[in-house]
Amino acid sequence: MFDDLDPKEFEDTARTVVEGCADLADASARAAMLGEAGLIGVSAPESVGGLALPLDFAVPVVAAAGAGLLGFPLIESMVLAKALAGVNDALAGEIAAGETVATIAWVGVAEDGVVGGAPMAAEAARVLVFRADGSAVLAPLGNGVTAEVTAPLDVDAPEARITLNGPVEGIVLSAEVVATLRADATLLRTGFVRGSAERCLSLAADYAQDRSQFGKPLSANQVIRHRLSRDRLAIETMRCGLTRALGPVPGGDAALARDTAWLSSAKAGIAVAESAIQVFGGMGFTWEVPLHRHLRQMRAQASYGAAAEGTEALGARVLAGRDNDWYGEIAHVV
Amino acid sequence: MTSQEPIGTQSPDTGAYAASARAWIRGNLTDALRTDRAHVPGASLGDKIAFEAAQHRAGLVGITWPKDYGGHGLTLREHLEANREIGLAPMPNAVNSIGKELAGPIIMAVGREDQKLDLLPKILKMDHIWCQGFSEPGAGSDLAGLRTRAERTADGWRVNGQKIWTSGASKSQMCLLLARSGTAEDRHKGLMLFAVPMDSPGIDVREIVSIDGARSFCEVFFNDVIVDEANMLGAPDEGWAAATRVLSIERATNRMYRAWRFQSEIDHLVAACRSDLRAFAILSEYKRDIAEARIAVENLKGHVETLVGDLLAGQQIGPRGSFPKLYWSEAHQRFAQVAYEIVSRLPANAGQPLADLKARMELLYFSSRAETIYAGTTEIQLDIIAKRILNLRKAG
Ligand SMILES: Cc1cc2nc3c(=O)[nH]c(=O)nc-3n(C[C@H](O)[C@H](O)[C@H](O)COP(=O)(O)OP(=O)(O)OC[C@H]3O[C@@H](n4cnc5c(N)ncnc54)[C@H](O)[C@@H]3O)c2cc1C
C-alpha cells in the first residue's frame, strides 16, 4: 500500500527540518515548522490531518530529532496526535498541525499529586498525566496544573515536574488507548536513541580520523578502531531490533520484540555516547562539544521509558516462564 | 514495560513449514539424541548420521539447494522457519555442518556442473561428511600465510603440508583443502581449492582433544598426496576469490538456529531450576543477567531476520555478516558464564532435571569458549568492521 514511499526519504526531510528548528526561538515556533512539514502527524489518521502512515515512517523522523538534538517534545506530540484521533479530533488536529504544544509526564501517576519527566512542559499548553488504573488525562497547563523546571538533565528538551492541585480535569484517554500510546512511544523512543547514538558514533569516527597523536590519526590505533567497531555493532543491533519490532514478528512475540529492542537500545545508546566522549579526550569533557547533550537526552529517554525497571521486570517474566514445551515434562515446584 | 505476560506464551510460528518441521522433530528426536538428557547414554555417530540424513528427507536440511542437486528448491524464508524449530529443540549440532554450510555453497558457486551433480547430493544424503582444511600451524587469522603446496604433476597435483584445527577430519570422507601453487610470500596469489577424498594415500589424521573433552578437531598431514585435476574447485585464484564471497554470506546465515538454540538453553535453565526451591532461589539472584541474556536472544533474532529479509530482497550484505557472528559469540559466552556459575552452586542432592541441566551448562561453558575463536576471531571481526564498514583511516 505504501510501496511508493520510502521511510528513508522521511529521514532526509526530517533532518533538514530539525536543522531549521535549531535556529528558532521556542517550542511554538518549532511546532509550527514541524507541523507545516507534516512530521508530527506522520502516523495520525487523515481525519485529523495526518498522513496515516505506519510507524516505520515515524521512526526515521524521531531518529533525525535524536541526531539533531531537537528542542521539542516530538515523540509525545506524535503519539498524542494519534491517540486523540477519535477522542477529540479537533485537538488531535491542532497538535498534528503544530498549533498546540502538548507533552506527557512519563514518571508517576496523578494519584501521587506530583508527576515528572514531562519534556518541555514549561512551554506546553497541555500535559498528559497517567492514572493508576492505566487510563490518562490530558490536562491544560495553568490553573491547578503547574510545571516547574529545576536543573533539567536534558538541556535541549528540558523536562519539568508537574504539581497537581486537586483532581485533574481534562480529556480522558482509556487504558486501552494509553496502552497503544505507550507501545508506540516505546518504538519511537528506540528510534530516537538510535539516531542520537548514530550521531555520536559519526562524530567520534570523524574526530578519530582528523586528530593526530604520535604522528598518526587516532584511528590508526587498534584499540580505538575496535572501540568504534563495537559501537557500530551496538547501532546495528538497535537498527535490526527495531526493524524486527516494527514488522509482523512471525514465530515470535511482538510485544517482547518491542520491549527488548527498547531496553537494549536504552543501555547501548548511553554506552555509545560515553564511548564517544572518551574518543574525544579532553575535548569530549567540554560543554561545547555536543556529546554530553546526546548523553543527557538519552539518559532522559531511558528514564521516561523506565529502562532500568523494565529490565528487572523482564527478568521476572523470564523466570516465570514455562513456555518451551521441550522442557514441559519437568515438574515445577515454584 | 507494557506486557506482564510470562515470556514464551507466544504464539507458535504459524508458517506451514515451521509446523511440519516441529512435528517431525517431535517424532524423531530420541532421548539418546537429545542434548538435555545427560543421564541417557548418547547416540552413536552412526545414529547421528542417520538422524541427519532423515532430516534432509524430511525437508529440514538442504532447503534452499536446487532440486537438481538433491535440495528442496525453496527459499531462505522456509530455511528460517525450519531453523527456528531446530533451535528451540534440544537437538545435537550437525555432524556435517561443514559439508552443508561451507563446502556445499562453495561447490555451488565455483564447481563444474559434473562436480555439483556428483558431490552435492552426497552431502545431503550424508554419504560425504566434509572437513575444512584451511588453518595451519603458521596460518590462523592470517590465512594468506598458509604454506601447504600443490605442485603440478602429469595428471593432477601433488600436495604437501599440514593443516590443523580441522574439525571432524577423522570422520570425514572429503576435505575442502586450501593450498597454494607458489610460495608463502605470494600471500593471496596462487591459492587453490580442492575437494580431496580423505582416503587418499598420504593423508594422516591425528585427533586433538579440546578443552570440552571432545575429540573433534584434528591435525591433518599431507605427504605427497596426489589429487586428480578433476578435483580442483574453480580455477587457481578464482576459486578462492569466489569462495571468500560465499564465506561472507555464510558467516551471516550459517547455523541460523543459533538465536533459538540460545533461547532454548535459557528455557532449560529456568524450567530445571523451577523443579527445586533451592535452585530457584539461586536462579532468582541472577534475574538481571537472565534478562540481559533474553534481550540478547531477541537482538540476535533481529540481526538474523533482518539479514534474511535483505538477502530475500536481493541486497548485497558484504561484510555485514560479521555483526551476527560477533554479537552471538560474545552474548552466548556471557550467558554460559552465568549459567555455569548458577549450576556450580546447585545442592549436591539435586534431582535428575538439575543434574541434566548441570551437565549441559558445564559443557556449554567450555564449548562456548571456541565461539569467539573459530570462523574468524572477535578481533578479526572487529578489524573487518573498522576497515570495511566504518572505513577508518590508518594513516594521515
Ligand atoms: C573449535 C574450533 C574449530 C575449528 N575448526 C576449524 C576447521 O574445521 N577448519 C579450519 O581450517 N580451521 C578451524 N579452526 C581454526 C580457526 O579458524 C582458527 O583457530 C582461527 O582462525 C584463529 O587462528 P589461530 O588459532 O591461529 O589464532 P591466531 O591467529 O594466532 O590468534 C591468536 C589470538 O591473537 C589475536 N589476533 C590475531 N591476529 C590479530 C590482529 N591482527 N589483531 C589483533 N588480534 C589478533 C586473535 O584474535 C587471537 O585472540 C577451528 C578452531 C576452533 C577453536
mmCIF file with all atom_site columns, N, CA and C and ligand atoms in Angstrom, chain A residues 222 226, chain B residues 98 102 131-143 163-169 176 210 212 216-217 367 369-380 383, ligand 1:
data_model
loop_
_atom_site.group_PDB
_atom_site.id
_atom_site.type_symbol
_atom_site.label_atom_id
_atom_site.label_alt_id
_atom_site.label_comp_id
_atom_site.label_asym_id
_atom_site.label_entity_id
_atom_site.label_seq_id
_atom_site.pdbx_PDB_ins_code
_atom_site.Cartn_x
_atom_site.Cartn_y
_atom_site.Cartn_z
_atom_site.occupancy
_atom_site.B_iso_or_equiv
_atom_site.pdbx_formal_charge
_atom_site.auth_seq_id
_atom_site.auth_comp_id
_atom_site.auth_asym_id
_atom_site.auth_atom_id
_atom_site.pdbx_PDB_model_num
ATOM   1   N N   . GLN A 1 222 ? 44.606 0.257   17.047 1.00 0.00 ? 222 GLN A N   1
ATOM   2   C CA  . GLN A 1 222 ? 43.594 -0.798  17.058 1.00 0.00 ? 222 GLN A CA  1
ATOM   3   C C   . GLN A 1 222 ? 42.602 -0.668  18.217 1.00 0.00 ? 222 GLN A C   1
ATOM   4   N N   . HIS A 1 226 ? 38.775 -0.747  17.370 1.00 0.00 ? 226 HIS A N   1
ATOM   5   C CA  . HIS A 1 226 ? 37.883 -1.779  17.909 1.00 0.00 ? 226 HIS A CA  1
ATOM   6   C C   . HIS A 1 226 ? 36.773 -1.170  18.766 1.00 0.00 ? 226 HIS A C   1
ATOM   7   N N   . ILE B 2 98  ? 29.965 -28.570 8.070  1.00 0.00 ? 98  ILE B N   1
ATOM   8   C CA  . ILE B 2 98  ? 30.955 -28.064 7.101  1.00 0.00 ? 98  ILE B CA  1
ATOM   9   C C   . ILE B 2 98  ? 30.505 -28.417 5.678  1.00 0.00 ? 98  ILE B C   1
ATOM   10  N N   . LEU B 2 102 ? 29.366 -24.932 4.210  1.00 0.00 ? 102 LEU B N   1
ATOM   11  C CA  . LEU B 2 102 ? 30.614 -24.349 3.724  1.00 0.00 ? 102 LEU B CA  1
ATOM   12  C C   . LEU B 2 102 ? 30.997 -24.961 2.379  1.00 0.00 ? 102 LEU B C   1
ATOM   13  N N   . CYS B 2 131 ? 35.276 -32.010 5.837  1.00 0.00 ? 131 CYS B N   1
ATOM   14  C CA  . CYS B 2 131 ? 36.007 -31.183 6.775  1.00 0.00 ? 131 CYS B CA  1
ATOM   15  C C   . CYS B 2 131 ? 36.653 -30.026 6.007  1.00 0.00 ? 131 CYS B C   1
ATOM   16  N N   . GLN B 2 132 ? 37.094 -29.028 6.762  1.00 0.00 ? 132 GLN B N   1
ATOM   17  C CA  . GLN B 2 132 ? 37.610 -27.799 6.155  1.00 0.00 ? 132 GLN B CA  1
ATOM   18  C C   . GLN B 2 132 ? 39.094 -27.694 6.451  1.00 0.00 ? 132 GLN B C   1
ATOM   19  N N   . GLY B 2 133 ? 39.926 -27.892 5.448  1.00 0.00 ? 133 GLY B N   1
ATOM   20  C CA  . GLY B 2 133 ? 41.373 -27.835 5.635  1.00 0.00 ? 133 GLY B CA  1
ATOM   21  C C   . GLY B 2 133 ? 41.928 -26.482 5.234  1.00 0.00 ? 133 GLY B C   1
ATOM   22  N N   . PHE B 2 134 ? 41.687 -25.488 6.068  1.00 0.00 ? 134 PHE B N   1
ATOM   23  C CA  . PHE B 2 134 ? 42.194 -24.135 5.807  1.00 0.00 ? 134 PHE B CA  1
ATOM   24  C C   . PHE B 2 134 ? 43.343 -23.793 6.761  1.00 0.00 ? 134 PHE B C   1
ATOM   25  N N   . SER B 2 135 ? 43.049 -23.790 8.077  1.00 0.00 ? 135 SER B N   1
ATOM   26  C CA  . SER B 2 135 ? 44.036 -23.325 9.058  1.00 0.00 ? 135 SER B CA  1
ATOM   27  C C   . SER B 2 135 ? 45.265 -24.226 9.096  1.00 0.00 ? 135 SER B C   1
ATOM   28  N N   . GLU B 2 136 ? 46.392 -23.579 9.369  1.00 0.00 ? 136 GLU B N   1
ATOM   29  C CA  . GLU B 2 136 ? 47.658 -24.300 9.517  1.00 0.00 ? 136 GLU B CA  1
ATOM   30  C C   . GLU B 2 136 ? 48.337 -23.805 10.787 1.00 0.00 ? 136 GLU B C   1
ATOM   31  N N   . PRO B 2 137 ? 49.356 -24.558 11.236 1.00 0.00 ? 137 PRO B N   1
ATOM   32  C CA  . PRO B 2 137 ? 50.037 -24.101 12.463 1.00 0.00 ? 137 PRO B CA  1
ATOM   33  C C   . PRO B 2 137 ? 50.530 -22.662 12.336 1.00 0.00 ? 137 PRO B C   1
ATOM   34  N N   . GLY B 2 138 ? 50.986 -22.263 11.140 1.00 0.00 ? 138 GLY B N   1
ATOM   35  C CA  . GLY B 2 138 ? 51.511 -20.911 10.981 1.00 0.00 ? 138 GLY B CA  1
ATOM   36  C C   . GLY B 2 138 ? 50.524 -19.955 10.346 1.00 0.00 ? 138 GLY B C   1
ATOM   37  N N   . ALA B 2 139 ? 49.305 -20.403 10.094 1.00 0.00 ? 139 ALA B N   1
ATOM   38  C CA  . ALA B 2 139 ? 48.347 -19.560 9.386  1.00 0.00 ? 139 ALA B CA  1
ATOM   39  C C   . ALA B 2 139 ? 46.950 -19.757 9.961  1.00 0.00 ? 139 ALA B C   1
ATOM   40  N N   . GLY B 2 140 ? 46.595 -18.894 10.919 1.00 0.00 ? 140 GLY B N   1
ATOM   41  C CA  . GLY B 2 140 ? 45.262 -18.964 11.520 1.00 0.00 ? 140 GLY B CA  1
ATOM   42  C C   . GLY B 2 140 ? 44.453 -17.765 11.070 1.00 0.00 ? 140 GLY B C   1
ATOM   43  N N   . SER B 2 141 ? 44.490 -16.702 11.869 1.00 0.00 ? 141 SER B N   1
ATOM   44  C CA  . SER B 2 141 ? 43.815 -15.470 11.454 1.00 0.00 ? 141 SER B CA  1
ATOM   45  C C   . SER B 2 141 ? 44.395 -14.986 10.124 1.00 0.00 ? 141 SER B C   1
ATOM   46  N N   . ASP B 2 142 ? 45.695 -15.155 9.999  1.00 0.00 ? 142 ASP B N   1
ATOM   47  C CA  . ASP B 2 142 ? 46.380 -14.713 8.777  1.00 0.00 ? 142 ASP B CA  1
ATOM   48  C C   . ASP B 2 142 ? 46.447 -15.881 7.804  1.00 0.00 ? 142 ASP B C   1
ATOM   49  N N   . LEU B 2 143 ? 45.297 -16.209 7.261  1.00 0.00 ? 143 LEU B N   1
ATOM   50  C CA  . LEU B 2 143 ? 45.172 -17.401 6.428  1.00 0.00 ? 143 LEU B CA  1
ATOM   51  C C   . LEU B 2 143 ? 46.038 -17.335 5.178  1.00 0.00 ? 143 LEU B C   1
ATOM   52  N N   . LYS B 2 163 ? 47.693 -29.288 7.969  1.00 0.00 ? 163 LYS B N   1
ATOM   53  C CA  . LYS B 2 163 ? 46.538 -28.500 8.420  1.00 0.00 ? 163 LYS B CA  1
ATOM   54  C C   . LYS B 2 163 ? 46.328 -28.775 9.909  1.00 0.00 ? 163 LYS B C   1
ATOM   55  N N   . ILE B 2 164 ? 45.652 -27.835 10.569 1.00 0.00 ? 164 ILE B N   1
ATOM   56  C CA  . ILE B 2 164 ? 45.362 -28.041 11.987 1.00 0.00 ? 164 ILE B CA  1
ATOM   57  C C   . ILE B 2 164 ? 43.996 -27.450 12.330 1.00 0.00 ? 164 ILE B C   1
ATOM   58  N N   . TRP B 2 165 ? 43.446 -27.885 13.425 1.00 0.00 ? 165 TRP B N   1
ATOM   59  C CA  . TRP B 2 165 ? 42.104 -27.487 13.897 1.00 0.00 ? 165 TRP B CA  1
ATOM   60  C C   . TRP B 2 165 ? 41.029 -27.943 12.916 1.00 0.00 ? 165 TRP B C   1
ATOM   61  N N   . THR B 2 166 ? 41.324 -28.971 12.140 1.00 0.00 ? 166 THR B N   1
ATOM   62  C CA  . THR B 2 166 ? 40.390 -29.425 11.119 1.00 0.00 ? 166 THR B CA  1
ATOM   63  C C   . THR B 2 166 ? 39.254 -30.202 11.798 1.00 0.00 ? 166 THR B C   1
ATOM   64  N N   . SER B 2 167 ? 38.127 -29.523 11.995 1.00 0.00 ? 167 SER B N   1
ATOM   65  C CA  . SER B 2 167 ? 37.014 -30.145 12.733 1.00 0.00 ? 167 SER B CA  1
ATOM   66  C C   . SER B 2 167 ? 36.483 -31.353 11.991 1.00 0.00 ? 167 SER B C   1
ATOM   67  N N   . GLY B 2 168 ? 36.303 -32.433 12.717 1.00 0.00 ? 168 GLY B N   1
ATOM   68  C CA  . GLY B 2 168 ? 35.668 -33.624 12.164 1.00 0.00 ? 168 GLY B CA  1
ATOM   69  C C   . GLY B 2 168 ? 36.489 -34.385 11.134 1.00 0.00 ? 168 GLY B C   1
ATOM   70  N N   . ALA B 2 169 ? 37.779 -34.086 11.019 1.00 0.00 ? 169 ALA B N   1
ATOM   71  C CA  . ALA B 2 169 ? 38.570 -34.722 9.956  1.00 0.00 ? 169 ALA B CA  1
ATOM   72  C C   . ALA B 2 169 ? 38.582 -36.248 10.076 1.00 0.00 ? 169 ALA B C   1
ATOM   73  N N   . LEU B 2 176 ? 37.744 -30.085 2.134  1.00 0.00 ? 176 LEU B N   1
ATOM   74  C CA  . LEU B 2 176 ? 37.826 -28.866 1.323  1.00 0.00 ? 176 LEU B CA  1
ATOM   75  C C   . LEU B 2 176 ? 39.181 -28.255 1.640  1.00 0.00 ? 176 LEU B C   1
ATOM   76  N N   . SER B 2 210 ? 40.038 -31.407 22.789 1.00 0.00 ? 210 SER B N   1
ATOM   77  C CA  . SER B 2 210 ? 39.768 -29.982 23.045 1.00 0.00 ? 210 SER B CA  1
ATOM   78  C C   . SER B 2 210 ? 39.335 -29.762 24.499 1.00 0.00 ? 210 SER B C   1
ATOM   79  N N   . ASP B 2 212 ? 36.743 -29.010 25.962 1.00 0.00 ? 212 ASP B N   1
ATOM   80  C CA  . ASP B 2 212 ? 35.468 -29.570 26.412 1.00 0.00 ? 212 ASP B CA  1
ATOM   81  C C   . ASP B 2 212 ? 35.524 -31.109 26.427 1.00 0.00 ? 212 ASP B C   1
ATOM   82  N N   . SER B 2 216 ? 37.176 -33.734 18.421 1.00 0.00 ? 216 SER B N   1
ATOM   83  C CA  . SER B 2 216 ? 36.576 -33.353 17.140 1.00 0.00 ? 216 SER B CA  1
ATOM   84  C C   . SER B 2 216 ? 37.626 -32.786 16.201 1.00 0.00 ? 216 SER B C   1
ATOM   85  N N   . PHE B 2 217 ? 38.360 -31.779 16.665 1.00 0.00 ? 217 PHE B N   1
ATOM   86  C CA  . PHE B 2 217 ? 39.310 -31.223 15.684 1.00 0.00 ? 217 PHE B CA  1
ATOM   87  C C   . PHE B 2 217 ? 40.612 -32.001 15.661 1.00 0.00 ? 217 PHE B C   1
ATOM   88  N N   . SER B 2 367 ? 32.522 -25.360 25.751 1.00 0.00 ? 367 SER B N   1
ATOM   89  C CA  . SER B 2 367 ? 32.446 -25.331 24.282 1.00 0.00 ? 367 SER B CA  1
ATOM   90  C C   . SER B 2 367 ? 32.263 -23.910 23.771 1.00 0.00 ? 367 SER B C   1
ATOM   91  N N   . ARG B 2 369 ? 33.676 -21.303 24.679 1.00 0.00 ? 369 ARG B N   1
ATOM   92  C CA  . ARG B 2 369 ? 34.939 -20.556 24.573 1.00 0.00 ? 369 ARG B CA  1
ATOM   93  C C   . ARG B 2 369 ? 35.445 -20.536 23.127 1.00 0.00 ? 369 ARG B C   1
ATOM   94  N N   . ALA B 2 370 ? 35.086 -21.533 22.342 1.00 0.00 ? 370 ALA B N   1
ATOM   95  C CA  . ALA B 2 370 ? 35.562 -21.592 20.944 1.00 0.00 ? 370 ALA B CA  1
ATOM   96  C C   . ALA B 2 370 ? 34.835 -20.589 20.048 1.00 0.00 ? 370 ALA B C   1
ATOM   97  N N   . GLU B 2 371 ? 33.683 -20.112 20.507 1.00 0.00 ? 371 GLU B N   1
ATOM   98  C CA  . GLU B 2 371 ? 32.821 -19.345 19.598 1.00 0.00 ? 371 GLU B CA  1
ATOM   99  C C   . GLU B 2 371 ? 33.425 -17.997 19.205 1.00 0.00 ? 371 GLU B C   1
ATOM   100 N N   . THR B 2 372 ? 34.286 -17.450 20.066 1.00 0.00 ? 372 THR B N   1
ATOM   101 C CA  . THR B 2 372 ? 34.943 -16.187 19.717 1.00 0.00 ? 372 THR B CA  1
ATOM   102 C C   . THR B 2 372 ? 36.278 -16.429 19.008 1.00 0.00 ? 372 THR B C   1
ATOM   103 N N   . ILE B 2 373 ? 36.572 -17.712 18.739 1.00 0.00 ? 373 ILE B N   1
ATOM   104 C CA  . ILE B 2 373 ? 37.837 -18.048 18.070 1.00 0.00 ? 373 ILE B CA  1
ATOM   105 C C   . ILE B 2 373 ? 37.606 -18.532 16.637 1.00 0.00 ? 373 ILE B C   1
ATOM   106 N N   . TYR B 2 374 ? 36.705 -19.518 16.479 1.00 0.00 ? 374 TYR B N   1
ATOM   107 C CA  . TYR B 2 374 ? 36.553 -20.069 15.120 1.00 0.00 ? 374 TYR B CA  1
ATOM   108 C C   . TYR B 2 374 ? 35.763 -19.125 14.209 1.00 0.00 ? 374 TYR B C   1
ATOM   109 N N   . ALA B 2 375 ? 35.830 -19.427 12.917 1.00 0.00 ? 375 ALA B N   1
ATOM   110 C CA  . ALA B 2 375 ? 35.150 -18.625 11.884 1.00 0.00 ? 375 ALA B CA  1
ATOM   111 C C   . ALA B 2 375 ? 35.562 -17.151 11.935 1.00 0.00 ? 375 ALA B C   1
ATOM   112 N N   . GLY B 2 376 ? 36.827 -16.900 12.276 1.00 0.00 ? 376 GLY B N   1
ATOM   113 C CA  . GLY B 2 376 ? 37.312 -15.517 12.390 1.00 0.00 ? 376 GLY B CA  1
ATOM   114 C C   . GLY B 2 376 ? 37.124 -15.043 13.811 1.00 0.00 ? 376 GLY B C   1
ATOM   115 N N   . THR B 2 377 ? 38.216 -14.786 14.519 1.00 0.00 ? 377 THR B N   1
ATOM   116 C CA  . THR B 2 377 ? 38.129 -14.420 15.935 1.00 0.00 ? 377 THR B CA  1
ATOM   117 C C   . THR B 2 377 ? 37.410 -13.081 16.106 1.00 0.00 ? 377 THR B C   1
ATOM   118 N N   . THR B 2 378 ? 37.058 -12.790 17.339 1.00 0.00 ? 378 THR B N   1
ATOM   119 C CA  . THR B 2 378 ? 36.441 -11.500 17.679 1.00 0.00 ? 378 THR B CA  1
ATOM   120 C C   . THR B 2 378 ? 37.291 -10.339 17.165 1.00 0.00 ? 378 THR B C   1
ATOM   121 N N   . GLU B 2 379 ? 38.589 -10.421 17.390 1.00 0.00 ? 379 GLU B N   1
ATOM   122 C CA  . GLU B 2 379 ? 39.466 -9.317  16.994 1.00 0.00 ? 379 GLU B CA  1
ATOM   123 C C   . GLU B 2 379 ? 39.446 -9.140  15.472 1.00 0.00 ? 379 GLU B C   1
ATOM   124 N N   . ILE B 2 380 ? 39.386 -10.263 14.758 1.00 0.00 ? 380 ILE B N   1
ATOM   125 C CA  . ILE B 2 380 ? 39.347 -10.167 13.294 1.00 0.00 ? 380 ILE B CA  1
ATOM   126 C C   . ILE B 2 380 ? 38.010 -9.572  12.824 1.00 0.00 ? 380 ILE B C   1
ATOM   127 N N   . ASP B 2 383 ? 38.223 -5.925  13.333 1.00 0.00 ? 383 ASP B N   1
ATOM   128 C CA  . ASP B 2 383 ? 39.057 -5.338  12.269 1.00 0.00 ? 383 ASP B CA  1
ATOM   129 C C   . ASP B 2 383 ? 38.249 -5.160  10.983 1.00 0.00 ? 383 ASP B C   1
HETATM 130 C C1  . LIG C 3 .   ? 36.613 -25.388 17.826 1.00 0.00 ? 1   LIG C C1  1
HETATM 131 C C2  . LIG C 3 .   ? 37.381 -24.927 16.640 1.00 0.00 ? 1   LIG C C2  1
HETATM 132 C C3  . LIG C 3 .   ? 37.121 -25.486 15.419 1.00 0.00 ? 1   LIG C C3  1
HETATM 133 C C4  . LIG C 3 .   ? 37.840 -25.095 14.299 1.00 0.00 ? 1   LIG C C4  1
HETATM 134 N N1  . LIG C 3 .   ? 37.602 -25.723 13.115 1.00 0.00 ? 1   LIG C N1  1
HETATM 135 C C5  . LIG C 3 .   ? 38.352 -25.416 12.040 1.00 0.00 ? 1   LIG C C5  1
HETATM 136 C C6  . LIG C 3 .   ? 38.183 -26.133 10.828 1.00 0.00 ? 1   LIG C C6  1
HETATM 137 O O1  . LIG C 3 .   ? 37.344 -27.029 10.729 1.00 0.00 ? 1   LIG C O1  1
HETATM 138 N N2  . LIG C 3 .   ? 38.977 -25.832 9.778  1.00 0.00 ? 1   LIG C N2  1
HETATM 139 C C7  . LIG C 3 .   ? 39.905 -24.837 9.839  1.00 0.00 ? 1   LIG C C7  1
HETATM 140 O O2  . LIG C 3 .   ? 40.539 -24.583 8.842  1.00 0.00 ? 1   LIG C O2  1
HETATM 141 N N3  . LIG C 3 .   ? 40.103 -24.143 10.981 1.00 0.00 ? 1   LIG C N3  1
HETATM 142 C C8  . LIG C 3 .   ? 39.338 -24.417 12.085 1.00 0.00 ? 1   LIG C C8  1
HETATM 143 N N4  . LIG C 3 .   ? 39.552 -23.737 13.261 1.00 0.00 ? 1   LIG C N4  1
HETATM 144 C C9  . LIG C 3 .   ? 40.642 -22.793 13.319 1.00 0.00 ? 1   LIG C C9  1
HETATM 145 C C10 . LIG C 3 .   ? 40.229 -21.341 13.461 1.00 0.00 ? 1   LIG C C10 1
HETATM 146 O O3  . LIG C 3 .   ? 39.756 -20.846 12.255 1.00 0.00 ? 1   LIG C O3  1
HETATM 147 C C11 . LIG C 3 .   ? 41.464 -20.580 13.958 1.00 0.00 ? 1   LIG C C11 1
HETATM 148 O O4  . LIG C 3 .   ? 41.741 -21.036 15.258 1.00 0.00 ? 1   LIG C O4  1
HETATM 149 C C12 . LIG C 3 .   ? 41.235 -19.099 13.969 1.00 0.00 ? 1   LIG C C12 1
HETATM 150 O O5  . LIG C 3 .   ? 41.155 -18.587 12.669 1.00 0.00 ? 1   LIG C O5  1
HETATM 151 C C13 . LIG C 3 .   ? 42.342 -18.371 14.734 1.00 0.00 ? 1   LIG C C13 1
HETATM 152 O O6  . LIG C 3 .   ? 43.596 -18.732 14.302 1.00 0.00 ? 1   LIG C O6  1
HETATM 153 P P1  . LIG C 3 .   ? 44.742 -19.173 15.346 1.00 0.00 ? 1   LIG C P1  1
HETATM 154 O O7  . LIG C 3 .   ? 44.164 -20.250 16.177 1.00 0.00 ? 1   LIG C O7  1
HETATM 155 O O8  . LIG C 3 .   ? 45.949 -19.469 14.591 1.00 0.00 ? 1   LIG C O8  1
HETATM 156 O O9  . LIG C 3 .   ? 44.943 -17.928 16.269 1.00 0.00 ? 1   LIG C O9  1
HETATM 157 P P2  . LIG C 3 .   ? 45.854 -16.658 15.942 1.00 0.00 ? 1   LIG C P2  1
HETATM 158 O O10 . LIG C 3 .   ? 45.531 -16.147 14.600 1.00 0.00 ? 1   LIG C O10 1
HETATM 159 O O11 . LIG C 3 .   ? 47.261 -16.967 16.260 1.00 0.00 ? 1   LIG C O11 1
HETATM 160 O O12 . LIG C 3 .   ? 45.284 -15.643 17.014 1.00 0.00 ? 1   LIG C O12 1
HETATM 161 C C14 . LIG C 3 .   ? 45.601 -15.710 18.401 1.00 0.00 ? 1   LIG C C14 1
HETATM 162 C C15 . LIG C 3 .   ? 44.996 -14.502 19.090 1.00 0.00 ? 1   LIG C C15 1
HETATM 163 O O13 . LIG C 3 .   ? 45.548 -13.311 18.513 1.00 0.00 ? 1   LIG C O13 1
HETATM 164 C C16 . LIG C 3 .   ? 44.529 -12.494 18.006 1.00 0.00 ? 1   LIG C C16 1
HETATM 165 N N5  . LIG C 3 .   ? 44.973 -11.846 16.774 1.00 0.00 ? 1   LIG C N5  1
HETATM 166 C C17 . LIG C 3 .   ? 45.426 -12.415 15.638 1.00 0.00 ? 1   LIG C C17 1
HETATM 167 N N6  . LIG C 3 .   ? 45.657 -11.506 14.709 1.00 0.00 ? 1   LIG C N6  1
HETATM 168 C C18 . LIG C 3 .   ? 45.321 -10.315 15.233 1.00 0.00 ? 1   LIG C C18 1
HETATM 169 C C19 . LIG C 3 .   ? 45.332 -8.987  14.748 1.00 0.00 ? 1   LIG C C19 1
HETATM 170 N N7  . LIG C 3 .   ? 45.700 -8.676  13.505 1.00 0.00 ? 1   LIG C N7  1
HETATM 171 N N8  . LIG C 3 .   ? 44.912 -8.013  15.588 1.00 0.00 ? 1   LIG C N8  1
HETATM 172 C C20 . LIG C 3 .   ? 44.506 -8.305  16.857 1.00 0.00 ? 1   LIG C C20 1
HETATM 173 N N9  . LIG C 3 .   ? 44.497 -9.532  17.362 1.00 0.00 ? 1   LIG C N9  1
HETATM 174 C C21 . LIG C 3 .   ? 44.899 -10.535 16.557 1.00 0.00 ? 1   LIG C C21 1
HETATM 175 C C22 . LIG C 3 .   ? 43.371 -13.421 17.743 1.00 0.00 ? 1   LIG C C22 1
HETATM 176 O O14 . LIG C 3 .   ? 42.143 -12.726 17.737 1.00 0.00 ? 1   LIG C O14 1
HETATM 177 C C23 . LIG C 3 .   ? 43.503 -14.401 18.881 1.00 0.00 ? 1   LIG C C23 1
HETATM 178 O O15 . LIG C 3 .   ? 42.894 -13.868 20.021 1.00 0.00 ? 1   LIG C O15 1
HETATM 179 C C24 . LIG C 3 .   ? 38.837 -24.113 14.401 1.00 0.00 ? 1   LIG C C24 1
HETATM 180 C C25 . LIG C 3 .   ? 39.082 -23.515 15.640 1.00 0.00 ? 1   LIG C C25 1
HETATM 181 C C26 . LIG C 3 .   ? 38.366 -23.908 16.752 1.00 0.00 ? 1   LIG C C26 1
HETATM 182 C C27 . LIG C 3 .   ? 38.668 -23.279 18.072 1.00 0.00 ? 1   LIG C C27 1
#
